[in-house]
Amino acid sequence: MDDVSSIPVHFRFSFPESTHLWLFDVRSLVQERQRLTEAGKAFKNPYTSTPLSPETLESIQKHVHWLHSRRYILTADTVEHVSYEQKAVELCFLIDSHGYLTNIRWFLTMSLPSIHRFTETINDLWSESLGLTDQERLAIYPDWPTNTTYLIVPYQTMNLTKAMDHLITALITFLKAGTVRESRGLAAVYIITALTTVSSGARRAFPFLQEMAV
């Protein structure tokens, strides 16, 4: 566990586990999560190997969002990529909090063509192939404009950084929009389903969702 005195106050994150209260530098938790998910392993307390609860994952996500909104740097990456990469961390924590173990690389390795395909797929799931009614859509995304068929508005750019930032920002908005946890969980499923069309890692992890996207 990190030495408390060495952790800046805004990076301190604590959570209860059994009869203990654990305190970490949230940046180390973010790095540990990336390491474990790249190895295909569940995100666990580094010292007890106990899987983190959905409530703890959601709390980490909220802390990351708070840091991100105040432009604190969570990684050592270049300034050019920090913005959408930090948002991708938040997006993965949001999805993970609903019980779906993701890998941040599934998002960050997208190319412009794969972003286009992902957007087409999730828009098709939303507007056509799942047969959702407007009432069902609004339960998942209350702010969705019913005068359009798009869930994610296509962003016409040849700049990969701008395209990634647009997509991940829109997905976070979508994933946080539902007023009840069940609705937010459905949003997570739709995102992963679309992801299986562009990520081999997502396909291996969620083959049953890939069938929905065909």
PDB file of C-alpha atoms in Angstrom:
ATOM      1  CA  MET A   1       0.000   0.000   0.000  1.00  0.00           C
ATOM      2  CA  ASP A   2       1.219   3.512  -0.807  1.00  0.00           C
ATOM      3  CA  ASP A   3       2.802   5.623   1.947  1.00  0.00           C
ATOM      4  CA  VAL A   4      -0.013   8.025   2.847  1.00  0.00           C
ATOM      5  CA  SER A   5       2.288  10.977   3.476  1.00  0.00           C
ATOM      6  CA  SER A   6       3.721  10.664  -0.039  1.00  0.00           C
ATOM      7  CA  ILE A   7       0.317  10.805  -1.787  1.00  0.00           C
ATOM      8  CA  PRO A   8      -1.072  14.232  -2.715  1.00  0.00           C
ATOM      9  CA  VAL A   9      -4.462  14.646  -1.052  1.00  0.00           C
ATOM     10  CA  HIS A  10      -6.409  14.822  -4.324  1.00  0.00           C
ATOM     11  CA  PHE A  11      -4.962  11.464  -5.463  1.00  0.00           C
ATOM     12  CA  ARG A  12      -5.861   9.602  -2.248  1.00  0.00           C
ATOM     13  CA  PHE A  13      -8.559   6.956  -2.623  1.00  0.00           C
ATOM     14  CA  SER A  14      -9.837   4.660   0.108  1.00  0.00           C
ATOM     15  CA  PHE A  15     -12.347   1.816   0.192  1.00  0.00           C
ATOM     16  CA  PRO A  16     -13.550  -0.716   2.778  1.00  0.00           C
ATOM     17  CA  GLU A  17     -12.894  -4.429   2.426  1.00  0.00           C
ATOM     18  CA  SER A  18     -14.056  -6.822   5.104  1.00  0.00           C
ATOM     19  CA  THR A  19     -12.999  -5.181   8.385  1.00  0.00           C
ATOM     20  CA  HIS A  20     -10.223  -3.075   6.856  1.00  0.00           C
ATOM     21  CA  LEU A  21     -10.032   0.308   5.156  1.00  0.00           C
ATOM     22  CA  TRP A  22      -7.525   0.435   2.309  1.00  0.00           C
ATOM     23  CA  LEU A  23      -5.973   3.660   1.041  1.00  0.00           C
ATOM     24  CA  PHE A  24      -4.138   3.962  -2.280  1.00  0.00           C
ATOM     25  CA  ASP A  25      -2.843   6.509  -4.717  1.00  0.00           C
ATOM     26  CA  VAL A  26      -5.650   6.290  -7.284  1.00  0.00           C
ATOM     27  CA  ARG A  27      -3.044   6.544 -10.054  1.00  0.00           C
ATOM     28  CA  SER A  28      -1.521   3.258  -8.923  1.00  0.00           C
ATOM     29  CA  LEU A  29      -4.959   1.639  -9.034  1.00  0.00           C
ATOM     30  CA  VAL A  30      -5.492   2.907 -12.566  1.00  0.00           C
ATOM     31  CA  GLN A  31      -2.127   1.460 -13.635  1.00  0.00           C
ATOM     32  CA  GLU A  32      -2.861  -1.837 -11.870  1.00  0.00           C
ATOM     33  CA  ARG A  33      -6.218  -2.084 -13.599  1.00  0.00           C
ATOM     34  CA  GLN A  34      -4.619  -1.580 -17.010  1.00  0.00           C
ATOM     35  CA  ARG A  35      -1.963  -4.200 -16.259  1.00  0.00           C
ATOM     36  CA  LEU A  36      -4.508  -6.794 -15.133  1.00  0.00           C
ATOM     37  CA  THR A  37      -6.978  -6.227 -17.937  1.00  0.00           C
ATOM     38  CA  GLU A  38      -4.229  -6.458 -20.557  1.00  0.00           C
ATOM     39  CA  ALA A  39      -3.411  -9.844 -19.001  1.00  0.00           C
ATOM     40  CA  GLY A  40      -7.093 -10.818 -19.088  1.00  0.00           C
ATOM     41  CA  LYS A  41      -7.392 -10.860 -15.309  1.00  0.00           C
ATOM     42  CA  ALA A  42     -10.004  -9.399 -12.967  1.00  0.00           C
ATOM     43  CA  PHE A  43      -9.264  -6.120 -11.196  1.00  0.00           C
ATOM     44  CA  LYS A  44      -8.384  -6.995  -7.583  1.00  0.00           C
ATOM     45  CA  ASN A  45      -7.039  -5.395  -4.445  1.00  0.00           C
ATOM     46  CA  PRO A  46      -3.272  -5.675  -5.056  1.00  0.00           C
ATOM     47  CA  TYR A  47      -2.655  -6.755  -1.468  1.00  0.00           C
ATOM     48  CA  THR A  48      -5.495  -9.204  -0.779  1.00  0.00           C
ATOM     49  CA  SER A  49      -6.287 -10.455  -4.319  1.00  0.00           C
ATOM     50  CA  THR A  50      -9.957  -9.870  -3.537  1.00  0.00           C
ATOM     51  CA  PRO A  51     -11.944  -8.682  -6.588  1.00  0.00           C
ATOM     52  CA  LEU A  52     -13.094  -5.091  -6.191  1.00  0.00           C
ATOM     53  CA  SER A  53     -16.830  -4.707  -5.743  1.00  0.00           C
ATOM     54  CA  PRO A  54     -18.997  -2.881  -8.310  1.00  0.00           C
ATOM     55  CA  GLU A  55     -19.490  -0.151  -5.694  1.00  0.00           C
ATOM     56  CA  THR A  56     -15.725   0.341  -5.325  1.00  0.00           C
ATOM     57  CA  LEU A  57     -15.239   0.368  -9.108  1.00  0.00           C
ATOM     58  CA  GLU A  58     -17.941   3.006  -9.406  1.00  0.00           C
ATOM     59  CA  SER A  59     -16.293   5.083  -6.663  1.00  0.00           C
ATOM     60  CA  ILE A  60     -12.939   4.885  -8.463  1.00  0.00           C
ATOM     61  CA  GLN A  61     -14.630   5.991 -11.664  1.00  0.00           C
ATOM     62  CA  LYS A  62     -16.172   8.989  -9.922  1.00  0.00           C
ATOM     63  CA  HIS A  63     -12.799   9.922  -8.412  1.00  0.00           C
ATOM     64  CA  VAL A  64     -11.123   9.617 -11.826  1.00  0.00           C
ATOM     65  CA  HIS A  65     -13.861  11.772 -13.344  1.00  0.00           C
ATOM     66  CA  TRP A  66     -13.356  14.394 -10.625  1.00  0.00           C
ATOM     67  CA  LEU A  67      -9.612  14.466 -11.328  1.00  0.00           C
ATOM     68  CA  HIS A  68     -10.144  14.543 -15.066  1.00  0.00           C
ATOM     69  CA  SER A  69     -12.607  17.444 -14.831  1.00  0.00           C
ATOM     70  CA  ARG A  70      -9.925  19.427 -12.997  1.00  0.00           C
ATOM     71  CA  ARG A  71      -7.218  18.449 -15.512  1.00  0.00           C
ATOM     72  CA  TYR A  72      -5.085  16.416 -13.130  1.00  0.00           C
ATOM     73  CA  ILE A  73      -2.738  14.107 -15.016  1.00  0.00           C
ATOM     74  CA  LEU A  74      -3.168  10.395 -14.286  1.00  0.00           C
ATOM     75  CA  THR A  75      -0.619   9.061 -16.759  1.00  0.00           C
ATOM     76  CA  ALA A  76       2.829   9.923 -18.018  1.00  0.00           C
ATOM     77  CA  ASP A  77       1.678  10.073 -21.625  1.00  0.00           C
ATOM     78  CA  THR A  78       2.227  13.061 -23.887  1.00  0.00           C
ATOM     79  CA  VAL A  79      -0.070  16.039 -23.569  1.00  0.00           C
ATOM     80  CA  GLU A  80      -1.462  15.379 -27.053  1.00  0.00           C
ATOM     81  CA  HIS A  81      -2.973  12.076 -25.942  1.00  0.00           C
ATOM     82  CA  VAL A  82      -3.753  12.681 -22.280  1.00  0.00           C
ATOM     83  CA  SER A  83      -7.271  14.031 -22.821  1.00  0.00           C
ATOM     84  CA  TYR A  84      -8.929  11.122 -24.583  1.00  0.00           C
ATOM     85  CA  GLU A  85      -6.808   8.504 -22.825  1.00  0.00           C
ATOM     86  CA  GLN A  86      -7.932   9.752 -19.419  1.00  0.00           C
ATOM     87  CA  LYS A  87     -11.516   9.723 -20.670  1.00  0.00           C
ATOM     88  CA  ALA A  88     -10.992   6.139 -21.842  1.00  0.00           C
ATOM     89  CA  VAL A  89      -9.898   5.211 -18.311  1.00  0.00           C
ATOM     90  CA  GLU A  90     -13.134   6.687 -16.976  1.00  0.00           C
ATOM     91  CA  LEU A  91     -15.163   4.895 -19.661  1.00  0.00           C
ATOM     92  CA  CYS A  92     -13.621   1.524 -18.786  1.00  0.00           C
ATOM     93  CA  PHE A  93     -14.256   2.019 -15.070  1.00  0.00           C
ATOM     94  CA  LEU A  94     -17.890   2.819 -15.864  1.00  0.00           C
ATOM     95  CA  ILE A  95     -18.315  -0.351 -17.930  1.00  0.00           C
ATOM     96  CA  ASP A  96     -16.428  -2.481 -15.393  1.00  0.00           C
ATOM     97  CA  SER A  97     -18.720  -1.264 -12.618  1.00  0.00           C
ATOM     98  CA  HIS A  98     -21.539  -3.144 -14.380  1.00  0.00           C
ATOM     99  CA  GLY A  99     -19.641  -6.424 -14.279  1.00  0.00           C
ATOM    100  CA  TYR A 100     -18.072  -6.390 -17.755  1.00  0.00           C
ATOM    101  CA  LEU A 101     -14.256  -6.590 -17.593  1.00  0.00           C
ATOM    102  CA  THR A 102     -12.831  -4.384 -20.323  1.00  0.00           C
ATOM    103  CA  ASN A 103      -9.385  -3.530 -21.638  1.00  0.00           C
ATOM    104  CA  ILE A 104      -8.564   0.098 -22.330  1.00  0.00           C
ATOM    105  CA  ARG A 105      -6.583  -0.958 -25.403  1.00  0.00           C
ATOM    106  CA  TRP A 106      -9.818  -2.074 -27.078  1.00  0.00           C
ATOM    107  CA  PHE A 107     -10.636   1.619 -27.381  1.00  0.00           C
ATOM    108  CA  LEU A 108      -7.209   3.205 -27.704  1.00  0.00           C
ATOM    109  CA  THR A 109      -6.042   1.007 -30.601  1.00  0.00           C
ATOM    110  CA  MET A 110      -8.956   2.040 -32.830  1.00  0.00           C
ATOM    111  CA  SER A 111      -8.135   3.512 -36.237  1.00  0.00           C
ATOM    112  CA  LEU A 112     -10.319   5.993 -38.117  1.00  0.00           C
ATOM    113  CA  PRO A 113     -11.980   3.178 -40.138  1.00  0.00           C
ATOM    114  CA  SER A 114     -12.690   1.182 -36.965  1.00  0.00           C
ATOM    115  CA  ILE A 115     -14.155   4.265 -35.256  1.00  0.00           C
ATOM    116  CA  HIS A 116     -16.424   4.666 -38.283  1.00  0.00           C
ATOM    117  CA  ARG A 117     -17.465   0.996 -38.143  1.00  0.00           C
ATOM    118  CA  PHE A 118     -18.041   1.121 -34.379  1.00  0.00           C
ATOM    119  CA  THR A 119     -20.229   4.215 -34.787  1.00  0.00           C
ATOM    120  CA  GLU A 120     -22.240   2.622 -37.592  1.00  0.00           C
ATOM    121  CA  THR A 121     -22.765  -0.538 -35.533  1.00  0.00           C
ATOM    122  CA  ILE A 122     -23.890   1.140 -32.320  1.00  0.00           C
ATOM    123  CA  ASN A 123     -26.197   3.456 -34.272  1.00  0.00           C
ATOM    124  CA  ASP A 124     -27.721   0.443 -36.039  1.00  0.00           C
ATOM    125  CA  LEU A 125     -28.227  -1.391 -32.733  1.00  0.00           C
ATOM    126  CA  TRP A 126     -29.886   1.708 -31.310  1.00  0.00           C
ATOM    127  CA  SER A 127     -32.137   2.580 -34.235  1.00  0.00           C
ATOM    128  CA  GLU A 128     -32.852  -0.675 -36.062  1.00  0.00           C
ATOM    129  CA  SER A 129     -31.562  -4.133 -35.240  1.00  0.00           C
ATOM    130  CA  LEU A 130     -32.604  -4.372 -31.576  1.00  0.00           C
ATOM    131  CA  GLY A 131     -36.102  -3.083 -32.316  1.00  0.00           C
ATOM    132  CA  LEU A 132     -36.078  -0.593 -29.443  1.00  0.00           C
ATOM    133  CA  THR A 133     -39.047   1.721 -29.043  1.00  0.00           C
ATOM    134  CA  ASP A 134     -38.571   5.425 -28.338  1.00  0.00           C
ATOM    135  CA  GLN A 135     -39.844   4.781 -24.814  1.00  0.00           C
ATOM    136  CA  GLU A 136     -37.155   2.137 -24.258  1.00  0.00           C
ATOM    137  CA  ARG A 137     -34.462   4.389 -25.739  1.00  0.00           C
ATOM    138  CA  LEU A 138     -35.461   7.299 -23.506  1.00  0.00           C
ATOM    139  CA  ALA A 139     -35.345   5.059 -20.429  1.00  0.00           C
ATOM    140  CA  ILE A 140     -31.687   4.321 -21.246  1.00  0.00           C
ATOM    141  CA  TYR A 141     -30.806   7.802 -22.527  1.00  0.00           C
ATOM    142  CA  PRO A 142     -33.318  10.394 -21.261  1.00  0.00           C
ATOM    143  CA  ASP A 143     -31.631  13.252 -23.157  1.00  0.00           C
ATOM    144  CA  TRP A 144     -31.618  11.423 -26.495  1.00  0.00           C
ATOM    145  CA  PRO A 145     -33.143  13.684 -29.208  1.00  0.00           C
ATOM    146  CA  THR A 146     -36.030  11.705 -30.699  1.00  0.00           C
ATOM    147  CA  ASN A 147     -35.855  13.640 -33.968  1.00  0.00           C
ATOM    148  CA  THR A 148     -32.721  11.733 -35.007  1.00  0.00           C
ATOM    149  CA  THR A 149     -31.838   8.073 -35.508  1.00  0.00           C
ATOM    150  CA  TYR A 150     -28.266   8.602 -34.333  1.00  0.00           C
ATOM    151  CA  LEU A 151     -27.059   7.588 -30.907  1.00  0.00           C
ATOM    152  CA  ILE A 152     -23.525   8.742 -31.699  1.00  0.00           C
ATOM    153  CA  VAL A 153     -23.445  11.539 -34.255  1.00  0.00           C
ATOM    154  CA  PRO A 154     -20.759  10.731 -36.875  1.00  0.00           C
ATOM    155  CA  TYR A 155     -17.800  13.092 -36.631  1.00  0.00           C
ATOM    156  CA  GLN A 156     -16.238  13.948 -39.973  1.00  0.00           C
ATOM    157  CA  THR A 157     -12.514  14.409 -39.411  1.00  0.00           C
ATOM    158  CA  MET A 158      -9.226  12.913 -40.569  1.00  0.00           C
ATOM    159  CA  ASN A 159      -7.661  13.667 -37.181  1.00  0.00           C
ATOM    160  CA  LEU A 160      -7.575  10.475 -35.105  1.00  0.00           C
ATOM    161  CA  THR A 161      -7.147  12.313 -31.779  1.00  0.00           C
ATOM    162  CA  LYS A 162     -10.220  14.460 -32.400  1.00  0.00           C
ATOM    163  CA  ALA A 163     -12.245  11.456 -33.567  1.00  0.00           C
ATOM    164  CA  MET A 164     -11.288   9.438 -30.463  1.00  0.00           C
ATOM    165  CA  ASP A 165     -12.084  12.320 -28.139  1.00  0.00           C
ATOM    166  CA  HIS A 166     -15.480  12.848 -29.784  1.00  0.00           C
ATOM    167  CA  LEU A 167     -16.375   9.150 -29.593  1.00  0.00           C
ATOM    168  CA  ILE A 168     -15.247   8.497 -26.022  1.00  0.00           C
ATOM    169  CA  THR A 169     -16.873  11.692 -24.734  1.00  0.00           C
ATOM    170  CA  ALA A 170     -20.160  10.694 -26.384  1.00  0.00           C
ATOM    171  CA  LEU A 171     -19.961   7.160 -24.952  1.00  0.00           C
ATOM    172  CA  ILE A 172     -19.362   8.439 -21.417  1.00  0.00           C
ATOM    173  CA  THR A 173     -22.370  10.755 -21.740  1.00  0.00           C
ATOM    174  CA  PHE A 174     -24.493   7.844 -22.970  1.00  0.00           C
ATOM    175  CA  LEU A 175     -23.274   5.468 -20.266  1.00  0.00           C
ATOM    176  CA  LYS A 176     -23.974   7.910 -17.431  1.00  0.00           C
ATOM    177  CA  ALA A 177     -27.351   9.132 -18.706  1.00  0.00           C
ATOM    178  CA  GLY A 178     -29.700   6.468 -17.345  1.00  0.00           C
ATOM    179  CA  THR A 179     -31.475   7.334 -14.118  1.00  0.00           C
ATOM    180  CA  VAL A 180     -31.378   3.748 -12.825  1.00  0.00           C
ATOM    181  CA  ARG A 181     -28.498   1.272 -12.724  1.00  0.00           C
ATOM    182  CA  GLU A 182     -30.280  -1.240 -14.964  1.00  0.00           C
ATOM    183  CA  SER A 183     -30.505   1.308 -17.780  1.00  0.00           C
ATOM    184  CA  ARG A 184     -26.837   2.198 -17.451  1.00  0.00           C
ATOM    185  CA  GLY A 185     -26.007  -1.512 -17.567  1.00  0.00           C
ATOM    186  CA  LEU A 186     -27.851  -1.837 -20.885  1.00  0.00           C
ATOM    187  CA  ALA A 187     -25.859   1.081 -22.247  1.00  0.00           C
ATOM    188  CA  ALA A 188     -22.658  -0.772 -21.287  1.00  0.00           C
ATOM    189  CA  VAL A 189     -23.869  -3.875 -23.149  1.00  0.00           C
ATOM    190  CA  TYR A 190     -24.545  -1.888 -26.331  1.00  0.00           C
ATOM    191  CA  ILE A 191     -21.079  -0.327 -26.225  1.00  0.00           C
ATOM    192  CA  ILE A 192     -19.328  -3.682 -25.785  1.00  0.00           C
ATOM    193  CA  THR A 193     -21.497  -5.262 -28.484  1.00  0.00           C
ATOM    194  CA  ALA A 194     -20.400  -2.619 -30.995  1.00  0.00           C
ATOM    195  CA  LEU A 195     -16.820  -3.005 -29.778  1.00  0.00           C
ATOM    196  CA  THR A 196     -16.805  -6.695 -30.772  1.00  0.00           C
ATOM    197  CA  THR A 197     -16.967  -5.609 -34.429  1.00  0.00           C
ATOM    198  CA  VAL A 198     -13.635  -3.764 -34.227  1.00  0.00           C
ATOM    199  CA  SER A 199     -11.674  -5.455 -31.424  1.00  0.00           C
ATOM    200  CA  SER A 200     -10.504  -9.069 -31.424  1.00  0.00           C
ATOM    201  CA  GLY A 201      -9.948  -8.842 -27.675  1.00  0.00           C
ATOM    202  CA  ALA A 202     -13.564  -7.819 -27.109  1.00  0.00           C
ATOM    203  CA  ARG A 203     -14.729 -10.654 -29.368  1.00  0.00           C
ATOM    204  CA  ARG A 204     -12.761 -13.205 -27.367  1.00  0.00           C
ATOM    205  CA  ALA A 205     -14.051 -11.831 -24.067  1.00  0.00           C
ATOM    206  CA  PHE A 206     -17.699 -11.491 -25.139  1.00  0.00           C
ATOM    207  CA  PRO A 207     -18.465 -13.928 -27.999  1.00  0.00           C
ATOM    208  CA  PHE A 208     -22.150 -14.007 -27.024  1.00  0.00           C
ATOM    209  CA  LEU A 209     -22.414 -10.256 -27.602  1.00  0.00           C
ATOM    210  CA  GLN A 210     -20.706 -10.473 -30.987  1.00  0.00           C
ATOM    211  CA  GLU A 211     -23.713 -12.434 -32.242  1.00  0.00           C
ATOM    212  CA  MET A 212     -25.942  -9.419 -31.526  1.00  0.00           C
ATOM    213  CA  ALA A 213     -23.810  -7.221 -33.772  1.00  0.00           C
ATOM    214  CA  VAL A 214     -23.865  -9.524 -36.806  1.00  0.00           C
TER     215      VAL A 214
END
